PDB file of C-alpha atoms in Angstrom:
ATOM      1  CA  ALA A   1      -8.545   3.591 -15.439  1.00 83.00           C
ATOM      2  CA  GLN A   2      -8.554   3.846 -12.082  1.00 93.00           C
ATOM      3  CA  LYS A   3      -5.810   6.231 -10.291  1.00 96.00           C
ATOM      4  CA  VAL A   4      -4.904   7.850  -6.959  1.00 97.00           C
ATOM      5  CA  THR A   5      -3.790  11.441  -7.539  1.00 97.00           C
ATOM      6  CA  GLN A   6      -1.823  12.911  -3.599  1.00 97.00           C
ATOM      7  CA  ALA A   7      -1.269  16.352  -5.389  1.00 95.00           C
ATOM      8  CA  GLN A   8       1.093  17.339  -2.282  1.00 97.00           C
ATOM      9  CA  THR A   9       4.372  15.754  -2.766  1.00 96.00           C
ATOM     10  CA  GLU A  10       5.411  17.621   0.127  1.00 97.00           C
ATOM     11  CA  ILE A  11       4.168  19.049   3.285  1.00 98.00           C
ATOM     12  CA  SER A  12       6.192  20.679   6.207  1.00 98.00           C
ATOM     13  CA  VAL A  13       3.908  22.537   9.135  1.00 98.00           C
ATOM     14  CA  VAL A  14       4.951  23.982  12.404  1.00 98.00           C
ATOM     15  CA  GLU A  15       3.465  21.277  15.755  1.00 98.00           C
ATOM     16  CA  LYS A  16       0.107  21.791  16.837  1.00 98.00           C
ATOM     17  CA  GLU A  17      -0.854  23.386  13.229  1.00 98.00           C
ATOM     18  CA  ASP A  18      -3.839  21.195  11.425  1.00 98.00           C
ATOM     19  CA  VAL A  19      -2.885  19.794   8.461  1.00 98.00           C
ATOM     20  CA  THR A  20      -4.963  18.194   5.176  1.00 98.00           C
ATOM     21  CA  LEU A  21      -3.641  15.722   2.823  1.00 98.00           C
ATOM     22  CA  ASP A  22      -5.480  15.903  -0.549  1.00 98.00           C
ATOM     23  CA  CYS A  23      -6.776  12.545  -2.619  1.00 98.00           C
ATOM     24  CA  VAL A  24      -8.395  12.064  -5.495  1.00 98.00           C
ATOM     25  CA  TYR A  25      -9.439   9.016  -7.109  1.00 98.00           C
ATOM     26  CA  GLU A  26     -11.006   7.402 -10.415  1.00 97.00           C
ATOM     27  CA  THR A  27     -12.672   4.857 -10.675  1.00 95.00           C
ATOM     28  CA  ARG A  28     -15.736   3.917 -12.591  1.00 93.00           C
ATOM     29  CA  ASP A  29     -16.692   1.185 -10.173  1.00 91.00           C
ATOM     30  CA  THR A  30     -20.018   1.561  -8.250  1.00 91.00           C
ATOM     31  CA  THR A  31     -18.598  -0.538  -5.579  1.00 91.00           C
ATOM     32  CA  TYR A  32     -14.604  -0.092  -3.755  1.00 93.00           C
ATOM     33  CA  TYR A  33     -12.686   0.613  -0.743  1.00 93.00           C
ATOM     34  CA  LEU A  34     -10.275   3.311   0.131  1.00 95.00           C
ATOM     35  CA  PHE A  35      -7.591   3.693   2.357  1.00 95.00           C
ATOM     36  CA  TRP A  36      -5.000   5.208   4.294  1.00 97.00           C
ATOM     37  CA  TYR A  37      -1.539   4.063   5.180  1.00 97.00           C
ATOM     38  CA  LYS A  38       1.386   6.434   7.456  1.00 98.00           C
ATOM     39  CA  GLN A  39       4.772   4.621   6.561  1.00 97.00           C
ATOM     40  CA  PRO A  40       6.971   6.609   9.217  1.00 97.00           C
ATOM     41  CA  PRO A  41      10.485   6.915   8.372  1.00 95.00           C
ATOM     42  CA  SER A  42      11.356   3.316   9.707  1.00 95.00           C
ATOM     43  CA  GLY A  43       9.673   1.846   6.864  1.00 95.00           C
ATOM     44  CA  GLU A  44       7.007  -0.103   7.475  1.00 95.00           C
ATOM     45  CA  LEU A  45       3.333   0.426   6.714  1.00 96.00           C
ATOM     46  CA  VAL A  46       0.626   1.261   8.513  1.00 95.00           C
ATOM     47  CA  PHE A  47      -2.889   1.192   8.209  1.00 95.00           C
ATOM     48  CA  LEU A  48      -4.811   3.854   9.241  1.00 96.00           C
ATOM     49  CA  ILE A  49      -8.723   3.746   7.328  1.00 93.00           C
ATOM     50  CA  ARG A  50     -10.972   2.034   5.277  1.00 92.00           C
ATOM     51  CA  ARG A  51     -13.668   3.316   3.927  1.00 92.00           C
ATOM     52  CA  ASN A  52     -16.338   1.990   1.369  1.00 90.00           C
ATOM     53  CA  SER A  53     -17.845   3.321  -1.081  1.00 92.00           C
ATOM     54  CA  PHE A  54     -21.230   3.132   0.092  1.00 91.00           C
ATOM     55  CA  ASP A  55     -20.429   4.723   3.519  1.00 88.00           C
ATOM     56  CA  GLU A  56     -19.938   8.148   3.071  1.00 86.00           C
ATOM     57  CA  GLN A  57     -19.735   9.560   6.668  1.00 86.00           C
ATOM     58  CA  ASN A  58     -17.062  11.479   8.098  1.00 88.00           C
ATOM     59  CA  GLU A  59     -15.003   9.576  10.537  1.00 88.00           C
ATOM     60  CA  ILE A  60     -12.497  10.466  13.572  1.00 90.00           C
ATOM     61  CA  SER A  61     -10.351   8.999  14.835  1.00 91.00           C
ATOM     62  CA  GLY A  62      -8.554  11.323  17.898  1.00 94.00           C
ATOM     63  CA  ARG A  63      -6.497  13.755  16.302  1.00 96.00           C
ATOM     64  CA  TYR A  64      -7.266  12.553  13.098  1.00 96.00           C
ATOM     65  CA  SER A  65     -10.084  12.686  10.616  1.00 95.00           C
ATOM     66  CA  TRP A  66     -11.335  11.893   7.269  1.00 95.00           C
ATOM     67  CA  ASN A  67     -13.545  13.488   4.728  1.00 96.00           C
ATOM     68  CA  PHE A  68     -14.711  10.702   2.429  1.00 95.00           C
ATOM     69  CA  GLN A  69     -16.699  12.574  -0.717  1.00 95.00           C
ATOM     70  CA  LYS A  70     -18.332  11.144  -3.746  1.00 93.00           C
ATOM     71  CA  SER A  71     -19.235  13.751  -5.835  1.00 93.00           C
ATOM     72  CA  THR A  72     -15.475  15.369  -5.993  1.00 95.00           C
ATOM     73  CA  SER A  73     -14.023  11.659  -6.248  1.00 96.00           C
ATOM     74  CA  SER A  74     -12.159  12.830  -2.564  1.00 97.00           C
ATOM     75  CA  PHE A  75     -10.709  11.128   0.601  1.00 97.00           C
ATOM     76  CA  ASN A  76      -9.263  13.716   2.284  1.00 97.00           C
ATOM     77  CA  PHE A  77      -6.826  13.073   5.683  1.00 97.00           C
ATOM     78  CA  THR A  78      -7.153  15.748   8.430  1.00 97.00           C
ATOM     79  CA  ILE A  79      -4.639  16.432  10.872  1.00 97.00           C
ATOM     80  CA  THR A  80      -5.155  17.862  13.611  1.00 97.00           C
ATOM     81  CA  ALA A  81      -2.612  19.576  16.089  1.00 97.00           C
ATOM     82  CA  SER A  82       0.160  17.739  14.357  1.00 97.00           C
ATOM     83  CA  GLN A  83       3.113  16.273  16.892  1.00 98.00           C
ATOM     84  CA  VAL A  84       6.583  15.383  15.418  1.00 97.00           C
ATOM     85  CA  VAL A  85       5.829  11.970  15.846  1.00 97.00           C
ATOM     86  CA  ASP A  86       3.254  12.574  12.895  1.00 98.00           C
ATOM     87  CA  SER A  87       6.018  13.285  10.663  1.00 98.00           C
ATOM     88  CA  ALA A  88       5.893  10.134   7.684  1.00 98.00           C
ATOM     89  CA  VAL A  89       4.783   9.551   4.153  1.00 98.00           C
ATOM     90  CA  TYR A  90       0.769   8.763   3.547  1.00 98.00           C
ATOM     91  CA  PHE A  91      -0.484   6.894   1.214  1.00 98.00           C
ATOM     92  CA  CYS A  92      -3.433   7.020  -0.311  1.00 98.00           C
ATOM     93  CA  ALA A  93      -4.896   3.434  -1.836  1.00 97.00           C
ATOM     94  CA  LEU A  94      -8.056   2.415  -4.168  1.00 96.00           C
ATOM     95  CA  ARG A  95      -9.084  -1.329  -3.947  1.00 94.00           C
ATOM     96  CA  PRO A  96     -11.119  -2.445  -6.739  1.00 89.00           C
ATOM     97  CA  TYR A  97     -14.037  -4.409  -5.893  1.00 84.00           C
ATOM     98  CA  ASN A  98     -13.274  -8.348  -6.928  1.00 81.00           C
ATOM     99  CA  GLN A  99     -10.063  -7.869  -8.439  1.00 82.00           C
ATOM    100  CA  GLY A 100      -7.891 -10.134  -6.501  1.00 80.00           C
ATOM    101  CA  GLY A 101      -7.055  -7.474  -3.286  1.00 84.00           C
ATOM    102  CA  LYS A 102      -5.106  -5.414  -5.590  1.00 91.00           C
ATOM    103  CA  LEU A 103      -3.950  -1.490  -4.376  1.00 95.00           C
ATOM    104  CA  ILE A 104      -3.373   0.998  -6.160  1.00 96.00           C
ATOM    105  CA  PHE A 105      -1.526   3.562  -4.493  1.00 97.00           C
ATOM    106  CA  GLY A 106      -0.795   7.585  -4.683  1.00 97.00           C
ATOM    107  CA  GLN A 107       2.527   8.877  -4.644  1.00 96.00           C
ATOM    108  CA  GLY A 108       2.314   9.734  -1.169  1.00 97.00           C
ATOM    109  CA  THR A 109       2.807  12.785   0.427  1.00 97.00           C
ATOM    110  CA  GLU A 110       5.803  13.485   2.962  1.00 97.00           C
ATOM    111  CA  LEU A 111       4.842  15.349   6.018  1.00 98.00           C
ATOM    112  CA  SER A 112       7.042  16.665   8.216  1.00 98.00           C
ATOM    113  CA  VAL A 113       6.077  18.626  11.828  1.00 98.00           C
ATOM    114  CA  LYS A 114       8.668  20.726  13.105  1.00 97.00           C
ATOM    115  CA  PRO A 115       9.057  21.337  16.667  1.00 96.00           C
TER     116      PRO A 115
ATOM    117  CA  ASN B   1       0.291 -14.742  14.726  1.00 67.00           C
ATOM    118  CA  ALA B   2       3.706 -13.389  12.812  1.00 79.00           C
ATOM    119  CA  GLY B   3       1.779 -11.856  10.321  1.00 94.00           C
ATOM    120  CA  VAL B   4       3.230 -11.187   7.276  1.00 97.00           C
ATOM    121  CA  THR B   5       7.092 -11.750   6.909  1.00 97.00           C
ATOM    122  CA  GLN B   6       9.161 -10.731   4.805  1.00 97.00           C
ATOM    123  CA  THR B   7      12.970 -12.060   3.976  1.00 96.00           C
ATOM    124  CA  PRO B   8      15.634 -10.340   3.418  1.00 97.00           C
ATOM    125  CA  LYS B   9      15.459  -6.926   5.114  1.00 96.00           C
ATOM    126  CA  PHE B  10      18.288  -6.124   2.658  1.00 97.00           C
ATOM    127  CA  GLN B  11      19.713  -7.564  -0.278  1.00 97.00           C
ATOM    128  CA  VAL B  12      22.823  -6.450  -2.736  1.00 98.00           C
ATOM    129  CA  LEU B  13      22.989  -7.922  -5.700  1.00 97.00           C
ATOM    130  CA  LYS B  14      24.955  -7.744  -8.980  1.00 98.00           C
ATOM    131  CA  THR B  15      24.058  -7.273 -12.119  1.00 98.00           C
ATOM    132  CA  GLY B  16      22.747 -10.427 -14.080  1.00 97.00           C
ATOM    133  CA  GLN B  17      22.133 -12.510 -10.328  1.00 97.00           C
ATOM    134  CA  SER B  18      18.778 -13.902  -9.989  1.00 96.00           C
ATOM    135  CA  MET B  19      17.687 -14.547  -5.866  1.00 96.00           C
ATOM    136  CA  THR B  20      13.965 -15.005  -4.656  1.00 98.00           C
ATOM    137  CA  LEU B  21      12.485 -12.880  -1.874  1.00 98.00           C
ATOM    138  CA  GLN B  22      10.410 -14.853   0.001  1.00 98.00           C
ATOM    139  CA  CYS B  23       6.941 -13.318   2.115  1.00 98.00           C
ATOM    140  CA  ALA B  24       5.005 -15.847   4.242  1.00 98.00           C
ATOM    141  CA  GLN B  25       1.516 -14.922   6.267  1.00 97.00           C
ATOM    142  CA  ASP B  26       0.369 -17.004   8.072  1.00 96.00           C
ATOM    143  CA  MET B  27      -3.477 -15.420   8.774  1.00 94.00           C
ATOM    144  CA  ASN B  28      -4.868 -17.638   5.973  1.00 93.00           C
ATOM    145  CA  HIS B  29      -5.104 -14.844   3.915  1.00 94.00           C
ATOM    146  CA  GLU B  30      -7.098 -15.863   0.025  1.00 94.00           C
ATOM    147  CA  TYR B  31      -5.419 -12.419  -1.398  1.00 95.00           C
ATOM    148  CA  MET B  32      -0.950 -11.837  -1.635  1.00 97.00           C
ATOM    149  CA  SER B  33       0.584  -9.698  -3.879  1.00 97.00           C
ATOM    150  CA  TRP B  34       3.966  -8.327  -4.416  1.00 98.00           C
ATOM    151  CA  TYR B  35       4.357  -4.297  -4.660  1.00 98.00           C
ATOM    152  CA  ARG B  36       8.037  -1.792  -5.199  1.00 98.00           C
ATOM    153  CA  GLN B  37       7.767   0.792  -3.721  1.00 98.00           C
ATOM    154  CA  ASP B  38      10.260   3.695  -5.645  1.00 95.00           C
ATOM    155  CA  PRO B  39      10.632   7.265  -4.906  1.00 88.00           C
ATOM    156  CA  GLY B  40       7.794   9.810  -5.989  1.00 84.00           C
ATOM    157  CA  MET B  41       5.788   7.266  -7.727  1.00 86.00           C
ATOM    158  CA  GLY B  42       3.886   5.218  -4.759  1.00 91.00           C
ATOM    159  CA  LEU B  43       3.744   1.523  -4.582  1.00 96.00           C
ATOM    160  CA  ARG B  44       2.817  -0.743  -7.597  1.00 97.00           C
ATOM    161  CA  LEU B  45       1.783  -3.582  -7.778  1.00 97.00           C
ATOM    162  CA  ILE B  46       4.264  -6.417  -9.845  1.00 97.00           C
ATOM    163  CA  HIS B  47       2.276  -9.872  -9.397  1.00 97.00           C
ATOM    164  CA  TYR B  48      -0.509 -10.286  -7.676  1.00 96.00           C
ATOM    165  CA  SER B  49      -2.022 -13.792  -6.188  1.00 96.00           C
ATOM    166  CA  VAL B  50      -5.843 -14.656  -5.800  1.00 94.00           C
ATOM    167  CA  GLY B  51      -4.984 -18.762  -4.137  1.00 94.00           C
ATOM    168  CA  ALA B  52      -2.970 -21.322  -4.544  1.00 95.00           C
ATOM    169  CA  GLY B  53      -1.549 -22.322  -7.954  1.00 95.00           C
ATOM    170  CA  ILE B  54      -3.617 -18.537  -9.208  1.00 95.00           C
ATOM    171  CA  THR B  55      -1.196 -15.623 -10.067  1.00 96.00           C
ATOM    172  CA  ASP B  56      -1.631 -12.491 -12.193  1.00 95.00           C
ATOM    173  CA  GLN B  57       0.339  -9.727 -13.783  1.00 96.00           C
ATOM    174  CA  GLY B  58       0.002  -6.372 -12.005  1.00 95.00           C
ATOM    175  CA  GLU B  59       1.037  -2.808 -13.126  1.00 94.00           C
ATOM    176  CA  VAL B  60       4.795  -3.659 -13.429  1.00 97.00           C
ATOM    177  CA  PRO B  61       5.791  -7.767 -13.805  1.00 97.00           C
ATOM    178  CA  ASN B  62       8.498  -7.810 -16.920  1.00 96.00           C
ATOM    179  CA  GLY B  63      11.729  -8.765 -14.905  1.00 96.00           C
ATOM    180  CA  TYR B  64       9.723 -10.871 -11.808  1.00 98.00           C
ATOM    181  CA  ASN B  65       8.494 -14.270 -11.918  1.00 97.00           C
ATOM    182  CA  VAL B  66       6.093 -15.826  -8.771  1.00 98.00           C
ATOM    183  CA  SER B  67       4.462 -19.088  -8.247  1.00 96.00           C
ATOM    184  CA  ARG B  68       1.809 -20.074  -5.320  1.00 97.00           C
ATOM    185  CA  SER B  69       2.351 -23.468  -4.142  1.00 97.00           C
ATOM    186  CA  THR B  70       0.659 -22.799  -0.286  1.00 97.00           C
ATOM    187  CA  THR B  71      -1.634 -20.066   0.345  1.00 96.00           C
ATOM    188  CA  GLU B  72       0.778 -19.450   2.559  1.00 97.00           C
ATOM    189  CA  ASP B  73       3.951 -18.931   0.746  1.00 98.00           C
ATOM    190  CA  PHE B  74       4.103 -16.131  -1.794  1.00 98.00           C
ATOM    191  CA  PRO B  75       8.131 -15.956  -3.431  1.00 98.00           C
ATOM    192  CA  LEU B  76       9.039 -13.144  -5.667  1.00 98.00           C
ATOM    193  CA  ARG B  77      12.096 -14.432  -7.963  1.00 98.00           C
ATOM    194  CA  LEU B  78      14.199 -11.905 -10.150  1.00 97.00           C
ATOM    195  CA  LEU B  79      15.364 -13.499 -13.133  1.00 92.00           C
ATOM    196  CA  SER B  80      18.111 -11.806 -14.005  1.00 97.00           C
ATOM    197  CA  ALA B  81      18.629  -8.123 -11.641  1.00 97.00           C
ATOM    198  CA  ALA B  82      19.123  -5.093 -13.207  1.00 97.00           C
ATOM    199  CA  PRO B  83      19.580  -1.818 -12.147  1.00 97.00           C
ATOM    200  CA  SER B  84      16.161  -1.007 -12.795  1.00 97.00           C
ATOM    201  CA  GLN B  85      15.180  -3.830  -9.740  1.00 98.00           C
ATOM    202  CA  THR B  86      17.484  -1.592  -7.477  1.00 98.00           C
ATOM    203  CA  SER B  87      13.756  -0.284  -5.041  1.00 98.00           C
ATOM    204  CA  VAL B  88      11.983  -1.433  -1.502  1.00 98.00           C
ATOM    205  CA  TYR B  89       9.681  -4.670  -2.026  1.00 98.00           C
ATOM    206  CA  PHE B  90       7.048  -5.152  -0.416  1.00 98.00           C
ATOM    207  CA  CYS B  91       4.511  -7.876   0.144  1.00 98.00           C
ATOM    208  CA  ALA B  92       1.336  -8.135   1.705  1.00 97.00           C
ATOM    209  CA  SER B  93      -1.632  -9.779   2.132  1.00 96.00           C
ATOM    210  CA  SER B  94      -5.511  -9.409   2.820  1.00 93.00           C
ATOM    211  CA  TYR B  95      -8.821 -11.723   2.912  1.00 90.00           C
ATOM    212  CA  ALA B  96     -11.014 -12.332   0.229  1.00 85.00           C
ATOM    213  CA  TYR B  97     -14.211 -12.188   1.841  1.00 76.00           C
ATOM    214  CA  ARG B  98     -13.868 -10.133   4.707  1.00 73.00           C
ATOM    215  CA  ASP B  99     -14.404  -6.343   4.037  1.00 73.00           C
ATOM    216  CA  THR B 100     -10.395  -5.340   5.655  1.00 82.00           C
ATOM    217  CA  GLU B 101      -6.809  -4.159   4.894  1.00 89.00           C
ATOM    218  CA  ALA B 102      -4.264  -5.604   2.996  1.00 92.00           C
ATOM    219  CA  PHE B 103      -1.225  -6.522   5.676  1.00 94.00           C
ATOM    220  CA  PHE B 104       2.098  -5.403   4.629  1.00 97.00           C
ATOM    221  CA  GLY B 105       5.330  -7.465   5.425  1.00 97.00           C
ATOM    222  CA  GLN B 106       8.308  -5.381   6.718  1.00 96.00           C
ATOM    223  CA  GLY B 107       9.484  -4.674   2.898  1.00 97.00           C
ATOM    224  CA  THR B 108      13.198  -5.954   1.386  1.00 97.00           C
ATOM    225  CA  ARG B 109      15.451  -3.313   0.349  1.00 97.00           C
ATOM    226  CA  LEU B 110      17.074  -4.576  -2.636  1.00 98.00           C
ATOM    227  CA  THR B 111      20.200  -2.648  -4.460  1.00 98.00           C
ATOM    228  CA  VAL B 112      21.270  -3.467  -7.640  1.00 98.00           C
ATOM    229  CA  VAL B 113      24.810  -2.451  -8.416  1.00 97.00           C
TER     230      VAL B 113
END
């Protein structure tokens, strides 16, 4: 079975705190893709990052960083020095290889950053 | 280049009514799909298509119908709306042969009363 679990339903932090959103996935495929999307209060889905299963390099983009570890089937997302504008629901998703582009989403983590 | 366009943005239906949610993309993507978003459940796949004339069921297909007569359009039909279909619906598209993300429409908030 293929599955994505985001165990943290809601997280609340104060501005400038660092916060890590957890994502654990299950798949038997050797080739797959992992994604993070952001859903701000306006409701649209904003793409943040894509990783394929053969690329375990961690990535940093400004205040955002991602830690991909195949050994623990995790793809965690860290926001450094959080800001109020980071308040949103964040989704982790798994895309199996060669299955029509379909995405398997986690339940989402609602992040609230308070001033 | 409009990306993925969904219409309408909001809709209220009475139980038993039928309607079609429209989705169009102008990026020549092979893959298109429909998801519904419910609180605490993330997005769940309803139906998807790998190309014109080819569709398949996702995780929650019951009560929905799709067809794909062109590369650009992938409408979702609710045959007889039920309150359990109250949800936010997203259409997405992506390339089949390029290593890129899926692009999403703005969503349709549907309420069935």
